[in-house]
Short mmCIF file of N, CA and C in Angstrom, two decimals:
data_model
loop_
_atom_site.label_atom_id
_atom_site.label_comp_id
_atom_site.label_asym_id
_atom_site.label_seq_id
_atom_site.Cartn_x
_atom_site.Cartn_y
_atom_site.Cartn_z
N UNK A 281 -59.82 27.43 -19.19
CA UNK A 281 -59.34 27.93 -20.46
C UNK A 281 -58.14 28.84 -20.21
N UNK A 282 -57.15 28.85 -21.29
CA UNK A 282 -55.95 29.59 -20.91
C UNK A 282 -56.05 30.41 -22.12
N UNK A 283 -54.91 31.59 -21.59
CA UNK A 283 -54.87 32.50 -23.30
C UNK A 283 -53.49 32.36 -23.94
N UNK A 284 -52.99 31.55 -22.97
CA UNK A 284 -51.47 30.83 -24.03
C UNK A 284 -50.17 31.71 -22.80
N UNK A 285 -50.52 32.02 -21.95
CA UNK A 285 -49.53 32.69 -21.61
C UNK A 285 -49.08 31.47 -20.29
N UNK A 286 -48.05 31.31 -19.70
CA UNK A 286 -46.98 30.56 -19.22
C UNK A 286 -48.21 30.48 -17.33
N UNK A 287 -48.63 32.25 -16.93
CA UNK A 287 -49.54 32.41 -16.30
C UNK A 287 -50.48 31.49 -16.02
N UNK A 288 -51.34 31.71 -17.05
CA UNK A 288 -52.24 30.74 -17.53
C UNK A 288 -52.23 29.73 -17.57
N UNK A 289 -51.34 29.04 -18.31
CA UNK A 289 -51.48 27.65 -18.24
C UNK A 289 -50.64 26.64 -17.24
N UNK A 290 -49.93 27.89 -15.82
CA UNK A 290 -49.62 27.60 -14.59
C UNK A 290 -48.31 27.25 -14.60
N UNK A 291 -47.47 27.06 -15.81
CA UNK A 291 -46.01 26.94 -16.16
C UNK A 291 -45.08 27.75 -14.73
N UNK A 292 -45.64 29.02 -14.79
CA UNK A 292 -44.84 30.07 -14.37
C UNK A 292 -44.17 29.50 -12.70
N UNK A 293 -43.22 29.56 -12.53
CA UNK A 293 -42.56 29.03 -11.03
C UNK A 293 -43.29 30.47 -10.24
N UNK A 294 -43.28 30.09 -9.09
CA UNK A 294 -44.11 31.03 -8.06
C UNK A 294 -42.92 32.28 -7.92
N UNK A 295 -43.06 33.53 -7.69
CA UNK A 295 -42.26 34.05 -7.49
C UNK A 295 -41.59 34.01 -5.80
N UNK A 296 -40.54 34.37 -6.45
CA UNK A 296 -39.29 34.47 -5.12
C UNK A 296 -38.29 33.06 -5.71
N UNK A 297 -38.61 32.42 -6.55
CA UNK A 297 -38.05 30.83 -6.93
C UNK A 297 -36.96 31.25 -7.06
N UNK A 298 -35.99 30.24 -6.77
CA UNK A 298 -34.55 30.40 -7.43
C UNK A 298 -34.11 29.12 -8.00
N UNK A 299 -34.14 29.07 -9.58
CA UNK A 299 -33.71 27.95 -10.11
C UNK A 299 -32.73 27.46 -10.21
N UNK A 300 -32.19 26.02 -10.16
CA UNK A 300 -30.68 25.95 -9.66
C UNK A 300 -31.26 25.24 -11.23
N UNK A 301 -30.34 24.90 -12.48
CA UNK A 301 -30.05 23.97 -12.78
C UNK A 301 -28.55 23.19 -12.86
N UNK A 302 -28.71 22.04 -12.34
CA UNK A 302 -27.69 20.61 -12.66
C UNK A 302 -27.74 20.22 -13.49
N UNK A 303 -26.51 20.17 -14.45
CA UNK A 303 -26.54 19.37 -15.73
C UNK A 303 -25.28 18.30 -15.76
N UNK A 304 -25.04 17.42 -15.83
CA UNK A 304 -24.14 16.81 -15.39
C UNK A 304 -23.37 16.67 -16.32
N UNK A 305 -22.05 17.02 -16.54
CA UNK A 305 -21.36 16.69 -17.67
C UNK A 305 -21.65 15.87 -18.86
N UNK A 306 -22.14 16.19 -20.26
CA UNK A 306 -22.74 15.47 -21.47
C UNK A 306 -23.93 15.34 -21.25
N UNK A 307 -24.26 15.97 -20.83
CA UNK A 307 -26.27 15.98 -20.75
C UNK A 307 -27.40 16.75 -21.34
N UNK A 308 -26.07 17.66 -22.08
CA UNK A 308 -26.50 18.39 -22.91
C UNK A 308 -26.99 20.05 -22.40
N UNK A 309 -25.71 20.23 -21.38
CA UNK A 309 -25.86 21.42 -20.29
C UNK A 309 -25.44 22.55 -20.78
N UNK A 310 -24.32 22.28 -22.08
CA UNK A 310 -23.83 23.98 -22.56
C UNK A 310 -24.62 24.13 -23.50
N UNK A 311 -25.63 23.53 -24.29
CA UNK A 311 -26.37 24.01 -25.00
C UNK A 311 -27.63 24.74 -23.91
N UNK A 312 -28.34 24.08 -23.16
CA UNK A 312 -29.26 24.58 -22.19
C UNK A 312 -28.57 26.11 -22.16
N UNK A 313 -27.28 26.16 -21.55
CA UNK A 313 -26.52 27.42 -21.04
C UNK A 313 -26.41 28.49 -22.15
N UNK A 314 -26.22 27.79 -23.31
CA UNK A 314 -26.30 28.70 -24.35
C UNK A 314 -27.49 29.58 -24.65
N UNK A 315 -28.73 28.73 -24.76
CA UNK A 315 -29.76 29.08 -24.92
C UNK A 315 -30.24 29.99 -23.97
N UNK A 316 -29.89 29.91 -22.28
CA UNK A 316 -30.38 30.72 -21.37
C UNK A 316 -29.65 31.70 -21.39
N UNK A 317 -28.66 31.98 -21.91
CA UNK A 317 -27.54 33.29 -21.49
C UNK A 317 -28.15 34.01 -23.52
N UNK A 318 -28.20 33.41 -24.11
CA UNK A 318 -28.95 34.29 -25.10
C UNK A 318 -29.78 34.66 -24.97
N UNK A 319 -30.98 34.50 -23.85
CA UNK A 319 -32.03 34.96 -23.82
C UNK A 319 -32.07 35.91 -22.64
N UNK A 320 -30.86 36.41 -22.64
CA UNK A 320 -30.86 37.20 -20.69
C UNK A 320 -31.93 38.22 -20.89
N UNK A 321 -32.15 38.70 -22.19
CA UNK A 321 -32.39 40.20 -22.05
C UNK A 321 -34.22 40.22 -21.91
N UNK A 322 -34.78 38.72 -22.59
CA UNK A 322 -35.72 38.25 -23.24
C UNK A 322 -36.11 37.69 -21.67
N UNK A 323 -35.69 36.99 -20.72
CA UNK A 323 -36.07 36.77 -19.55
C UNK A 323 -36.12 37.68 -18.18
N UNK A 324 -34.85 38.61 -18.37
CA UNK A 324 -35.34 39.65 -17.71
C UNK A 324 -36.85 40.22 -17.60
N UNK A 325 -37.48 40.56 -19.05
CA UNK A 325 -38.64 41.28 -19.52
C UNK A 325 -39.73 40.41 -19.11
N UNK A 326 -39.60 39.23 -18.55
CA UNK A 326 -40.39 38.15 -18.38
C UNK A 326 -40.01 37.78 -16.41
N UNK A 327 -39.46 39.00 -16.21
CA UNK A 327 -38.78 38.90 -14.62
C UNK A 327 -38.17 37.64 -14.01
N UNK A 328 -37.27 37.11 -14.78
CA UNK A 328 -36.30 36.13 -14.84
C UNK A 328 -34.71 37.06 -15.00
N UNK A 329 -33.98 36.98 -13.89
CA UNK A 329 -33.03 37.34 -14.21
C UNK A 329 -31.90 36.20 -13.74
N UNK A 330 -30.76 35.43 -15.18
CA UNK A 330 -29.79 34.91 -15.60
C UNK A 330 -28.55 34.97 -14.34
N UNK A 331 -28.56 34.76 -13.79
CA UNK A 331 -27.03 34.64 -12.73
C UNK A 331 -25.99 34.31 -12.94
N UNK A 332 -25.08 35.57 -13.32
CA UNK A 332 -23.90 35.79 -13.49
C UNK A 332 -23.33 36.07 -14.77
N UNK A 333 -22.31 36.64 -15.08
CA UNK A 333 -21.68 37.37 -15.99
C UNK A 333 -21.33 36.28 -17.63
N UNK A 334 -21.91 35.47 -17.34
CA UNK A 334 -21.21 34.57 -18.45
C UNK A 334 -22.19 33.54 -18.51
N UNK A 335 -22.05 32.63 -19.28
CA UNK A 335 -23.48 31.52 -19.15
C UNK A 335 -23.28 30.25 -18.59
N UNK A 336 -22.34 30.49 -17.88
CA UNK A 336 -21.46 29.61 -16.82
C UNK A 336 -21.05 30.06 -16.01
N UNK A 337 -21.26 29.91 -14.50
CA UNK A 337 -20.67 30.78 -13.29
C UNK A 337 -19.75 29.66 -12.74
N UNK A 338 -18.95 29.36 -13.65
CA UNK A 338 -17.89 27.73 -13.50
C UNK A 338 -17.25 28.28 -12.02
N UNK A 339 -16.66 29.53 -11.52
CA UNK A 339 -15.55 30.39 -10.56
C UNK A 339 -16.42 30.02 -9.46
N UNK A 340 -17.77 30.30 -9.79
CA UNK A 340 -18.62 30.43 -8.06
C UNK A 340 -18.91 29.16 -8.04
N UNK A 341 -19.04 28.08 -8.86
CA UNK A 341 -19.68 27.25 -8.33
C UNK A 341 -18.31 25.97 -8.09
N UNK A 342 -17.39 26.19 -8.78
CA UNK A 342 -16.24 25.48 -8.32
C UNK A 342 -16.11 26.20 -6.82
N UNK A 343 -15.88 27.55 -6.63
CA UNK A 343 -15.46 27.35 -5.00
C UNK A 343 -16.93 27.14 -4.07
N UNK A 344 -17.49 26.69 -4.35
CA UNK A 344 -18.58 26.50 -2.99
C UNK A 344 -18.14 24.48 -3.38
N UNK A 345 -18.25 24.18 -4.62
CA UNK A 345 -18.06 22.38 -4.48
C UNK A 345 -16.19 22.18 -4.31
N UNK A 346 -15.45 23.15 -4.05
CA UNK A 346 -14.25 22.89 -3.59
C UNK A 346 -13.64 22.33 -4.74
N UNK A 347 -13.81 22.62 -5.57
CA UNK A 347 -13.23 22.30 -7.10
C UNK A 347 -12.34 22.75 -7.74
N UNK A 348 -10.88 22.38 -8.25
CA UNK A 348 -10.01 22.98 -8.95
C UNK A 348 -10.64 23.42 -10.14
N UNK A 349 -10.21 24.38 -10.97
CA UNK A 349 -9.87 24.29 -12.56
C UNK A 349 -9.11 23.14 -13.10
N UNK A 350 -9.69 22.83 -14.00
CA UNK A 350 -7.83 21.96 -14.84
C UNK A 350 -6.87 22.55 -14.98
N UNK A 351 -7.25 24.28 -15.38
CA UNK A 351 -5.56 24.74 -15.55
C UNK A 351 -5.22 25.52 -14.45
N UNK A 352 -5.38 25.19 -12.94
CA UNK A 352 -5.23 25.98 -11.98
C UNK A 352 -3.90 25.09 -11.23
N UNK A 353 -3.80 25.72 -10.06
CA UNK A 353 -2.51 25.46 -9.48
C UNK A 353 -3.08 24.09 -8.22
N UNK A 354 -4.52 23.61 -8.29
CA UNK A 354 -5.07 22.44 -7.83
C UNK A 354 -5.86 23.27 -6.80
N UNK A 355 -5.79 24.24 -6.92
CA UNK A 355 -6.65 24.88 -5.80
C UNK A 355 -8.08 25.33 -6.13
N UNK A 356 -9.20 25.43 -5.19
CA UNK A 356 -10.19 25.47 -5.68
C UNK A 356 -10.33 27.13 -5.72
N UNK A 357 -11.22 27.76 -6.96
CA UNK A 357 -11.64 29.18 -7.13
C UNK A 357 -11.87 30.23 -5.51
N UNK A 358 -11.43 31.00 -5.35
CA UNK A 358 -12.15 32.18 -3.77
C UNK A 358 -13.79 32.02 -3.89
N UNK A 359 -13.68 31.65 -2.54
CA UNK A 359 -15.18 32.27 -2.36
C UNK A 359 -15.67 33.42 -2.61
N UNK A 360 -15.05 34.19 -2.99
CA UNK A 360 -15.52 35.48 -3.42
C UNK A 360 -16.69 35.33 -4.33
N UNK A 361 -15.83 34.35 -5.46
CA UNK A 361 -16.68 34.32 -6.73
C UNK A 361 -18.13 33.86 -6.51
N UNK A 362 -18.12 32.89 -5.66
CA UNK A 362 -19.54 32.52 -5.00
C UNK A 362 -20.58 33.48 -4.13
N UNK A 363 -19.96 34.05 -2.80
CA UNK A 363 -20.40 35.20 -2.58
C UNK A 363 -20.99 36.26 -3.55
N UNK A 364 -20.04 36.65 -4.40
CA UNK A 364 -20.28 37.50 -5.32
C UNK A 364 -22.16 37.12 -5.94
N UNK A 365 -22.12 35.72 -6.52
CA UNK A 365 -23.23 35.12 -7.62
C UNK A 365 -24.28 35.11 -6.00
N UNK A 366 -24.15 34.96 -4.72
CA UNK A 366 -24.91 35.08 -3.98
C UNK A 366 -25.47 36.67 -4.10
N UNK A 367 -24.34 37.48 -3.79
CA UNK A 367 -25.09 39.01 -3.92
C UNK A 367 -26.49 39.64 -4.82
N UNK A 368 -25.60 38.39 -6.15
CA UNK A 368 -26.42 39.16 -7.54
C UNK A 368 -27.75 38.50 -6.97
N UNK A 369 -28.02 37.23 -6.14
CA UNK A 369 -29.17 36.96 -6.54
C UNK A 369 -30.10 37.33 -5.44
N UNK A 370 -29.37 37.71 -4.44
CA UNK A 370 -30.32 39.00 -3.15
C UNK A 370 -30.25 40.14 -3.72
N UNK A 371 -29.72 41.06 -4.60
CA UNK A 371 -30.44 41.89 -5.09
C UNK A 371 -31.23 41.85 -6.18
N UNK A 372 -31.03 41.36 -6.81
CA UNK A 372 -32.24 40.73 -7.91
C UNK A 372 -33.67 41.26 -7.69
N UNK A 373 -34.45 42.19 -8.78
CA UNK A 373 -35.23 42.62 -8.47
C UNK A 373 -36.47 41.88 -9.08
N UNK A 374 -35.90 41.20 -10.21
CA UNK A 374 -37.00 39.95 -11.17
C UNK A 374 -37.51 39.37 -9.88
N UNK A 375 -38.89 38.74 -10.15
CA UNK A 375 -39.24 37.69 -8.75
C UNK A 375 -38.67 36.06 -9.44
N UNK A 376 -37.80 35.77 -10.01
CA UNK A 376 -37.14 34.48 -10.30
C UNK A 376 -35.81 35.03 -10.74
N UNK A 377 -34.51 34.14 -10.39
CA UNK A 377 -33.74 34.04 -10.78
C UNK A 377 -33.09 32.41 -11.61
N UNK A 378 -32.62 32.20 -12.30
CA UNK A 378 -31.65 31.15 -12.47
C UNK A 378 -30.40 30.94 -12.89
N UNK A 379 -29.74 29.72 -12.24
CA UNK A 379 -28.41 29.63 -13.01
C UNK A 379 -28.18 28.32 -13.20
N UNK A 380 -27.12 28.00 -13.99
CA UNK A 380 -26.84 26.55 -14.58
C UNK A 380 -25.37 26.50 -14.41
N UNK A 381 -25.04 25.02 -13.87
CA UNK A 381 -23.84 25.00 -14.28
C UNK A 381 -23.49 22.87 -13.73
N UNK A 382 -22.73 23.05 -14.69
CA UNK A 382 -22.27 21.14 -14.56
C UNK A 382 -21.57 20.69 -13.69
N UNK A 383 -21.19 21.91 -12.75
CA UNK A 383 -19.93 21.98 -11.44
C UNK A 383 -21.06 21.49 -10.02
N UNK A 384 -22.16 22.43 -10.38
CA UNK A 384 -23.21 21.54 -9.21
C UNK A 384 -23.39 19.84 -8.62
N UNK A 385 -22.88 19.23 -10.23
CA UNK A 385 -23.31 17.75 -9.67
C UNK A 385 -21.81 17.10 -9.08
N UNK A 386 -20.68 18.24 -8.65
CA UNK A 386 -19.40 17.31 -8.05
C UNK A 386 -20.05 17.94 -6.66
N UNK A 387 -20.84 18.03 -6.17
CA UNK A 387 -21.14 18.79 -5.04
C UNK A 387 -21.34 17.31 -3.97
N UNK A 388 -21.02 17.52 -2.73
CA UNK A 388 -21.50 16.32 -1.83
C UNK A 388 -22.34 16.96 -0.75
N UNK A 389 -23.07 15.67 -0.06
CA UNK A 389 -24.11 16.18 0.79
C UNK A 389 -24.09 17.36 1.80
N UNK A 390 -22.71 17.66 1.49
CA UNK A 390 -22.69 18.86 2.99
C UNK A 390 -22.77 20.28 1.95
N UNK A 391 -21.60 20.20 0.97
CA UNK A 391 -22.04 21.31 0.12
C UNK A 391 -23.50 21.57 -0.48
N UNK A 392 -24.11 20.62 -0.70
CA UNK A 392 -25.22 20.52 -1.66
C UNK A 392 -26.41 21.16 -0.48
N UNK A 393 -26.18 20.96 0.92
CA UNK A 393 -27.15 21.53 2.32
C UNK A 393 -26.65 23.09 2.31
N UNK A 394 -25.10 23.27 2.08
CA UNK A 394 -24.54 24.77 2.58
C UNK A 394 -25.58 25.69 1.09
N UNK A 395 -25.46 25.21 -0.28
CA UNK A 395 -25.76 26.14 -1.45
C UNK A 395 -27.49 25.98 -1.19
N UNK A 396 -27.71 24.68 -0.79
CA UNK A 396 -29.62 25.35 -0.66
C UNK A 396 -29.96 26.19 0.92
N UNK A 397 -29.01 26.15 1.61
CA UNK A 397 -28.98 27.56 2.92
C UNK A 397 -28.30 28.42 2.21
N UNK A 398 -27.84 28.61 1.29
CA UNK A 398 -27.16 29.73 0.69
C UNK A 398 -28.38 30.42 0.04
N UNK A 399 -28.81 30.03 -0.99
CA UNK A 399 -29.97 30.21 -1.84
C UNK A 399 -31.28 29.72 -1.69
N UNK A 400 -31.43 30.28 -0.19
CA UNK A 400 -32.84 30.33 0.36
C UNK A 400 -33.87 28.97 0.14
N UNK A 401 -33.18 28.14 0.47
CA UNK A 401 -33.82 26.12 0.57
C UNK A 401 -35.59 26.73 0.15
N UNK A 402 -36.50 27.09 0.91
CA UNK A 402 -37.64 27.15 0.75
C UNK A 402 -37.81 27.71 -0.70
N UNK A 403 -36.80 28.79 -0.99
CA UNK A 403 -37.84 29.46 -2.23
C UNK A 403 -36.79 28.43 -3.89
N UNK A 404 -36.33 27.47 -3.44
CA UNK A 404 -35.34 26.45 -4.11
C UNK A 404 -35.92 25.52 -5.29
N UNK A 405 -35.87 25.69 -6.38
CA UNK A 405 -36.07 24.43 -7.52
C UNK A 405 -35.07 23.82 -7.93
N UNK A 406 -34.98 23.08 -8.29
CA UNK A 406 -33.67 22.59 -9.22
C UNK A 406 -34.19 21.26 -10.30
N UNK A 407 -33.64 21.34 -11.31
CA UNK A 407 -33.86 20.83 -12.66
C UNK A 407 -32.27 20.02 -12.63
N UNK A 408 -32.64 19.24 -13.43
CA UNK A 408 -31.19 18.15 -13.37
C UNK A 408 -31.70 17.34 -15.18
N UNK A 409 -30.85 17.74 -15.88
CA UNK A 409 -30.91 17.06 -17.14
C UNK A 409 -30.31 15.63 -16.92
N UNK A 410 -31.16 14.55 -17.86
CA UNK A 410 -29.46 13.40 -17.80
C UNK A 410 -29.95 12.55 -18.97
N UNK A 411 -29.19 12.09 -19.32
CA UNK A 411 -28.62 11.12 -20.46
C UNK A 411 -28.46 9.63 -20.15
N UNK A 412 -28.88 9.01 -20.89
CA UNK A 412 -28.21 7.66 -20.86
C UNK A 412 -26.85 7.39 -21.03
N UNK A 413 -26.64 6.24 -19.58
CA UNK A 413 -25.10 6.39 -19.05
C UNK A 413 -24.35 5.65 -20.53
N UNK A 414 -25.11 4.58 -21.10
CA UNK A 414 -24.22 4.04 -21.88
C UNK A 414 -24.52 5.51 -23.32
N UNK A 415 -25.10 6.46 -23.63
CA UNK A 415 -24.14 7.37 -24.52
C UNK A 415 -23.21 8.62 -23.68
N UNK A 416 -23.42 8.80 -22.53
CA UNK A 416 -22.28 9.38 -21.26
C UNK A 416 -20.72 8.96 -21.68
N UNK A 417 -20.87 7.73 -21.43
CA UNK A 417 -19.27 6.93 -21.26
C UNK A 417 -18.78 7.20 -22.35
N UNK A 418 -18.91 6.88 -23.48
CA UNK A 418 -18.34 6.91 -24.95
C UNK A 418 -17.40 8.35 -25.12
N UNK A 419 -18.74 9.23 -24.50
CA UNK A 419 -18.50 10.64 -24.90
C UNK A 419 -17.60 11.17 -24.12
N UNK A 420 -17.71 11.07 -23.02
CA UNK A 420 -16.55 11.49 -21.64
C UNK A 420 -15.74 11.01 -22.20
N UNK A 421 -15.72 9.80 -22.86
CA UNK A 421 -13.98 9.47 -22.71
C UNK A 421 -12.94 10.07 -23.74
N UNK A 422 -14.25 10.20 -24.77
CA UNK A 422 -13.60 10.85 -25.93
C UNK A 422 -12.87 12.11 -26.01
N UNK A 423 -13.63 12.98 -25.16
CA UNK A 423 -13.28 14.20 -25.07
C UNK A 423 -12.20 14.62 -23.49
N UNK A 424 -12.39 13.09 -22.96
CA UNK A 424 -10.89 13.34 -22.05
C UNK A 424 -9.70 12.48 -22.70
N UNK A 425 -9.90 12.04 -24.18
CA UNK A 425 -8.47 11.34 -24.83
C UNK A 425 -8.32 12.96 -25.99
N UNK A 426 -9.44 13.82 -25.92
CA UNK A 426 -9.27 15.22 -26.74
C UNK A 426 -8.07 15.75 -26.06
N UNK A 427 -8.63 15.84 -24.40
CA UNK A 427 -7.50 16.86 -23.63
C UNK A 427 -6.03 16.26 -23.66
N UNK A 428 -5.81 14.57 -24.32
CA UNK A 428 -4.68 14.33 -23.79
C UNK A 428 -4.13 13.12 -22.38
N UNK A 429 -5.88 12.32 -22.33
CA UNK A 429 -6.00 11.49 -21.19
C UNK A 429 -5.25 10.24 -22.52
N UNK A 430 -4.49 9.24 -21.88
CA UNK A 430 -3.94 8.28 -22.52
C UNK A 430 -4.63 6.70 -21.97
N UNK A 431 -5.93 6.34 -21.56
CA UNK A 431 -6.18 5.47 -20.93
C UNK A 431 -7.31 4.78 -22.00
N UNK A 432 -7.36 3.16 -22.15
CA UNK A 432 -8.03 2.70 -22.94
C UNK A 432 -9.78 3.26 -22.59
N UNK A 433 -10.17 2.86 -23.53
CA UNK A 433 -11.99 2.77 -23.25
C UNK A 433 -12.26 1.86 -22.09
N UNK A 434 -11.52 0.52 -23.00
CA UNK A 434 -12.10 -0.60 -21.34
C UNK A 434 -11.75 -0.45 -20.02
N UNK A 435 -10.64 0.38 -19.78
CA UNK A 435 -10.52 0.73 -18.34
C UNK A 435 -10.91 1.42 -17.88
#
């Protein structure tokens, strides 16, 4: 029998966890992000603490996957910014942390080994939203003919 609490009914990730979530572009990842960065204050109190200053740590997680900005000079973000989102989450006093971001899934097998030795592999979850590819395509393309991409659908 449970009394409704997350505890109880064994929901709760073990402490020390560090949740990565992957959302892969159109998967419905800035709403997730929305929802978790509104609730920073509400998960703290629940010893969940939110990683990083914004509800997107786009800076740290572009420089660990070697990722430009679009409006950058093609270079990928300082490691700083990554370091930095590493600091917050060794001092972290919540016993869970998480963060989200859609920059995780350009990651390849060597980055994707360096960020789970970064963020302690053993105490590691990760969540990965996804979508069906045929409503993916439609939508990507739409919103890269938004930015100004000039290339048909069929190609």
């Amino acid at each position: 029998m449970t009394d409704g609490t997350p505890e109880s009914a064994g929901l709760l990730l073990p402490a020390g966890t560090r949740l990565v979530h992957i959302g892969p572009h159109k998967t419905g990842t800035t709403s997730l992000q929305t929802a978790l960065f509104g609730a920073r204050a509400a998960m703290l109190a629940q010893g969940v603490r939110h990683l990083g200053k914004t509800r997107n740590p786009a800076a740290a997680v572009r420089a660990v996957t070697g990722q430009a900005a679009p409006t950058s000079t093609g270079t990928a973000p300082s490691m700083r910014y990554w370091n930095d989102l590493l600091g917050e989450a060794r001092r972290a006093r919540e016993p869970r942390t998480v963060v989200s971001s859609e920059f995780f899934s350009w990651a390849t097998l060597e980055v994707i080994e360096r960020i789970a030795r970064d963020l302690d592999g053993d105490r590691l979850h990760v969540v990965v939203t996804l979508r069906p590819l045929g409503r993916i395509l439609p939508s990507q393309w739409q919103q890269n003919v938004q930015a100004g991409m000039t290339q048909a659908y069929e190609t």
